[in-house]
């Protein structure tokens, strides 16, 4: 009889330990899922990148060189231009927000993007007045207006006065300096509902 009780107790213990193990696995899975759903507010290896911090970024060119991928550094800090028709954002119509790839500053919303046919992603309006800095650019024998990120002064591209209404402006932007984040499903649903009305 004693043996049977011990045996039963042993069985119960095994059962309990199995159960607790499966619960902790479930909790772990839940945790991983919620972490994946969080938008990337920071970027690994780039200490100045933040989608929530609006403070100006002023670091040396040497530091930028260390933290930016070479193609982003070439456009952002050396005012380079990517080859036309090479950006994945050139023909891209997902709903969401475009951020500065160097510092995370919000620059454009997808509903101000349009197909200009010029070979680079084009927008007719920035997200806010302070998201962009305008500088006269007289290089290459042309009179143009350079647009830079309002937070980190990264070179983004140029703005021209041949865009569509309501602004008549065409912000011609290097795709390599843009990070895209899809709008949350809730936002999308809200817009679709508005269209139906
Ligand atoms: Zn920036």
GROMACS .gro file of N, CA, C and O in nm, residues 81-87 89-91 113-123 170-175:
model
  108
   81UNK      N    1   2.382   6.123  -5.487
   81UNK     CA    2   2.252   6.092  -5.547
   81UNK      C    3   2.251   5.947  -5.592
   81UNK      O    4   2.344   5.903  -5.660
   82UNK      N    5   2.149   5.873  -5.550
   82UNK     CA    6   2.140   5.733  -5.594
   82UNK      C    7   2.102   5.729  -5.742
   82UNK      O    8   2.041   5.825  -5.793
   83UNK      N    9   2.136   5.621  -5.810
   83UNK     CA   10   2.102   5.610  -5.952
   83UNK      C   11   1.949   5.608  -5.967
   83UNK      O   12   1.880   5.546  -5.885
   84UNK      N   13   1.892   5.677  -6.068
   84UNK     CA   14   1.747   5.676  -6.084
   84UNK      C   15   1.695   5.535  -6.111
   84UNK      O   16   1.769   5.450  -6.159
   85UNK      N   17   1.571   5.513  -6.077
   85UNK     CA   18   1.499   5.386  -6.097
   85UNK      C   19   1.556   5.271  -6.014
   85UNK      O   20   1.532   5.156  -6.044
   86UNK      N   21   1.639   5.300  -5.913
   86UNK     CA   22   1.699   5.191  -5.836
   86UNK      C   23   1.632   5.173  -5.700
   86UNK      O   24   1.652   5.071  -5.635
   87UNK      N   25   1.551   5.269  -5.655
   87UNK     CA   26   1.494   5.258  -5.521
   87UNK      C   27   1.369   5.171  -5.520
   87UNK      O   28   1.284   5.182  -5.608
   89UNK      N   29   1.140   5.215  -5.329
   89UNK     CA   30   1.027   5.303  -5.299
   89UNK      C   31   0.979   5.382  -5.420
   89UNK      O   32   0.883   5.456  -5.412
   90UNK      N   33   1.049   5.368  -5.534
   90UNK     CA   34   1.012   5.447  -5.651
   90UNK      C   35   0.871   5.408  -5.698
   90UNK      O   36   0.787   5.493  -5.723
   91UNK      N   37   0.849   5.278  -5.710
   91UNK     CA   38   0.712   5.231  -5.740
   91UNK      C   39   0.667   5.150  -5.618
   91UNK      O   40   0.698   5.033  -5.607
  113UNK      N   41   0.257   6.090  -5.147
  113UNK     CA   42   0.352   6.035  -5.246
  113UNK      C   43   0.281   6.025  -5.380
  113UNK      O   44   0.162   5.997  -5.386
  114UNK      N   45   0.353   6.052  -5.487
  114UNK     CA   46   0.291   6.039  -5.619
  114UNK      C   47   0.394   5.990  -5.720
  114UNK      O   48   0.515   5.999  -5.697
  115UNK      N   49   0.347   5.937  -5.830
  115UNK     CA   50   0.437   5.886  -5.934
  115UNK      C   51   0.475   6.000  -6.026
  115UNK      O   52   0.396   6.045  -6.108
  116UNK      N   53   0.597   6.050  -6.013
  116UNK     CA   54   0.639   6.165  -6.093
  116UNK      C   55   0.705   6.119  -6.223
  116UNK      O   56   0.717   6.197  -6.316
  117UNK      N   57   0.751   5.995  -6.225
  117UNK     CA   58   0.820   5.945  -6.343
  117UNK      C   59   0.963   5.993  -6.356
  117UNK      O   60   1.027   5.975  -6.459
  118UNK      N   61   1.016   6.056  -6.249
  118UNK     CA   62   1.152   6.112  -6.257
  118UNK      C   63   1.258   6.010  -6.214
  118UNK      O   64   1.377   6.036  -6.228
  119UNK      N   65   1.216   5.898  -6.160
  119UNK     CA   66   1.315   5.795  -6.124
  119UNK      C   67   1.348   5.787  -5.976
  119UNK      O   68   1.421   5.699  -5.933
  120UNK      N   69   1.294   5.882  -5.898
  120UNK     CA   70   1.316   5.881  -5.754
  120UNK      C   71   1.180   5.892  -5.683
  120UNK      O   72   1.086   5.950  -5.739
  121UNK      N   73   1.170   5.841  -5.560
  121UNK     CA   74   1.045   5.857  -5.485
  121UNK      C   75   1.010   6.005  -5.474
  121UNK      O   76   1.098   6.086  -5.444
  122UNK      N   77   0.883   6.040  -5.502
  122UNK     CA   78   0.844   6.181  -5.502
  122UNK      C   79   0.722   6.204  -5.413
  122UNK      O   80   0.630   6.124  -5.409
  123UNK      N   81   0.725   6.318  -5.345
  123UNK     CA   82   0.616   6.357  -5.254
  123UNK      C   83   0.579   6.503  -5.282
  123UNK      O   84   0.663   6.578  -5.332
  170UNK      N   85   0.731   6.928  -5.588
  170UNK     CA   86   0.777   6.789  -5.607
  170UNK      C   87   0.905   6.770  -5.525
  170UNK      O   88   1.009   6.820  -5.560
  171UNK      N   89   0.891   6.698  -5.414
  171UNK     CA   90   1.007   6.663  -5.333
  171UNK      C   91   1.065   6.536  -5.391
  171UNK      O   92   1.005   6.429  -5.382
  172UNK      N   93   1.181   6.550  -5.454
  172UNK     CA   94   1.246   6.440  -5.523
  172UNK      C   95   1.350   6.383  -5.427
  172UNK      O   96   1.451   6.447  -5.400
  173UNK      N   97   1.323   6.265  -5.372
  173UNK     CA   98   1.399   6.216  -5.257
  173UNK      C   99   1.474   6.085  -5.288
  173UNK      O  100   1.418   5.995  -5.351
  174UNK      N  101   1.599   6.078  -5.244
  174UNK     CA  102   1.674   5.953  -5.258
  174UNK      C  103   1.612   5.844  -5.171
  174UNK      O  104   1.601   5.861  -5.049
  175UNK      N  105   1.575   5.733  -5.231
  175UNK     CA  106   1.509   5.626  -5.156
  175UNK      C  107   1.596   5.566  -5.047
  175UNK      O  108   1.547   5.518  -4.946
   0.00000   0.00000   0.00000
